[in-house]
Amino acid sequence: MNARITSDMLVAALRRSAEAAGGGAMVLSHGDAISGAVIVAWAPRGETQAMFERGLGPDDRYIWRATGPEVGADASDYSEYLEKRRRFDPDIWVVEIEGIEDPDWLQQMVGID
């Protein structure tokens, strides 16, 4: 059995890392502390540009996948997506990362190119 980081610990780490990189992170939705799904809304200039969700991969390790509307969609599309997800799964976490435009930071944090 592999030890897994809890959702609230992951969210705390995302917040600290964003602040250390000169940006900010705001929890838009608190989920289940242990196993709630975690969605990162990347908003480098204050508007969401992309979303990523943590999930288990085929090798039983956590991976990050693009989720929601396509990159660069309208803000209303992202909001609508999150509303639907919250209705379906009220235990999700949504963390908005702002002020970090460096794609290397995003790659390191969520493993997305």
Coordinates of C-alpha atoms in Angstrom, one line a residue:
M1 CA 0.0 0.0 0.0
N2 CA 1.4 3.4 -1.0
A3 CA 1.0 6.4 1.4
R4 CA -0.9 9.2 -0.2
I5 CA -0.9 12.9 0.7
T6 CA -4.3 14.1 1.9
S7 CA -6.2 16.6 -0.2
D8 CA -6.0 19.4 2.5
M9 CA -2.2 18.9 2.7
L10 CA -1.9 19.1 -1.1
V11 CA -3.9 22.3 -1.1
A12 CA -1.7 23.8 1.6
A13 CA 1.4 22.9 -0.4
L14 CA 0.0 24.4 -3.6
R15 CA -0.8 27.7 -1.7
R16 CA 2.7 27.9 -0.1
S17 CA 4.4 27.1 -3.4
A18 CA 2.4 29.7 -5.3
E19 CA 3.2 32.4 -2.6
A20 CA 6.9 31.4 -2.7
A21 CA 6.9 31.9 -6.5
G22 CA 5.6 35.4 -6.1
G23 CA 2.0 34.6 -6.9
G24 CA -1.0 33.8 -4.8
A25 CA -3.5 31.0 -4.3
M26 CA -7.1 31.2 -3.2
V27 CA -9.3 28.3 -2.1
L28 CA -12.5 28.8 -4.0
S29 CA -14.1 25.6 -2.8
H30 CA -13.2 23.5 0.3
G31 CA -13.6 19.8 -0.2
D32 CA -13.2 16.6 1.8
A33 CA -10.0 17.0 3.8
I34 CA -8.8 13.4 3.2
S35 CA -9.8 12.4 -0.3
G36 CA -11.6 15.2 -2.0
A37 CA -10.8 15.8 -5.7
V38 CA -8.5 18.8 -6.3
I39 CA -8.9 21.1 -9.2
V40 CA -6.3 23.8 -9.9
A41 CA -7.6 26.8 -11.9
W42 CA -4.5 28.5 -13.4
A43 CA -5.2 32.3 -13.7
P44 CA -1.8 33.9 -14.4
R45 CA -3.3 37.3 -15.1
G46 CA -6.4 37.1 -12.9
E47 CA -8.6 35.2 -15.3
T48 CA -8.6 31.4 -15.5
Q49 CA -6.7 30.1 -18.5
A50 CA -6.7 26.4 -17.8
M51 CA -7.8 23.8 -15.2
F52 CA -6.1 20.7 -14.0
E53 CA -7.4 17.9 -11.8
R54 CA -5.5 15.4 -9.7
G55 CA -6.5 11.8 -10.2
L56 CA -5.1 8.3 -10.0
G57 CA -3.3 7.1 -13.1
P58 CA -3.1 3.5 -14.4
D59 CA -0.1 2.7 -12.2
D60 CA -2.1 3.8 -9.0
R61 CA 0.0 7.0 -8.7
Y62 CA -1.5 10.5 -8.7
I63 CA -1.2 12.4 -12.0
W64 CA -2.6 15.8 -13.1
R65 CA -4.9 16.0 -16.2
A66 CA -6.3 18.9 -18.0
T67 CA -10.0 19.3 -17.2
G68 CA -12.9 21.5 -18.0
P69 CA -13.1 23.8 -20.9
E70 CA -10.3 24.1 -23.4
V71 CA -7.3 26.4 -22.6
G72 CA -8.2 30.0 -23.1
A73 CA -12.0 29.6 -23.0
D74 CA -14.3 32.3 -21.7
A75 CA -14.4 32.9 -17.9
S76 CA -18.1 32.0 -18.0
D77 CA -17.3 28.6 -19.4
Y78 CA -14.9 27.9 -16.5
S79 CA -17.5 29.1 -14.0
E80 CA -20.2 27.0 -15.5
Y81 CA -18.0 23.9 -15.5
L82 CA -17.2 24.4 -11.8
E83 CA -20.8 24.9 -10.9
K84 CA -21.7 21.6 -12.6
R85 CA -18.8 19.8 -10.8
R86 CA -19.9 21.1 -7.4
R87 CA -23.4 19.9 -8.0
F88 CA -22.1 16.5 -8.9
D89 CA -19.4 16.3 -6.3
P90 CA -19.7 18.7 -3.4
D91 CA -16.5 17.4 -1.9
I92 CA -14.1 18.9 -4.5
W93 CA -11.4 21.4 -3.8
V94 CA -10.9 24.3 -6.2
V95 CA -7.7 26.3 -5.9
E96 CA -7.1 29.3 -8.1
I97 CA -3.4 30.1 -8.7
E98 CA -2.8 33.8 -9.7
G99 CA 0.1 35.9 -10.7
I100 CA 2.4 33.1 -11.9
E101 CA 3.0 33.2 -15.6
D102 CA 6.0 30.9 -15.6
P103 CA 5.0 27.6 -17.3
D104 CA 7.9 25.9 -15.6
W105 CA 6.3 26.5 -12.2
L106 CA 3.0 25.0 -13.5
Q107 CA 5.0 22.0 -14.9
Q108 CA 6.7 21.4 -11.6
M109 CA 3.6 21.7 -9.5
V110 CA 1.0 19.8 -11.6
G111 CA 3.2 17.9 -14.1
I112 CA 1.6 19.4 -17.2
D113 CA 3.5 20.6 -20.2

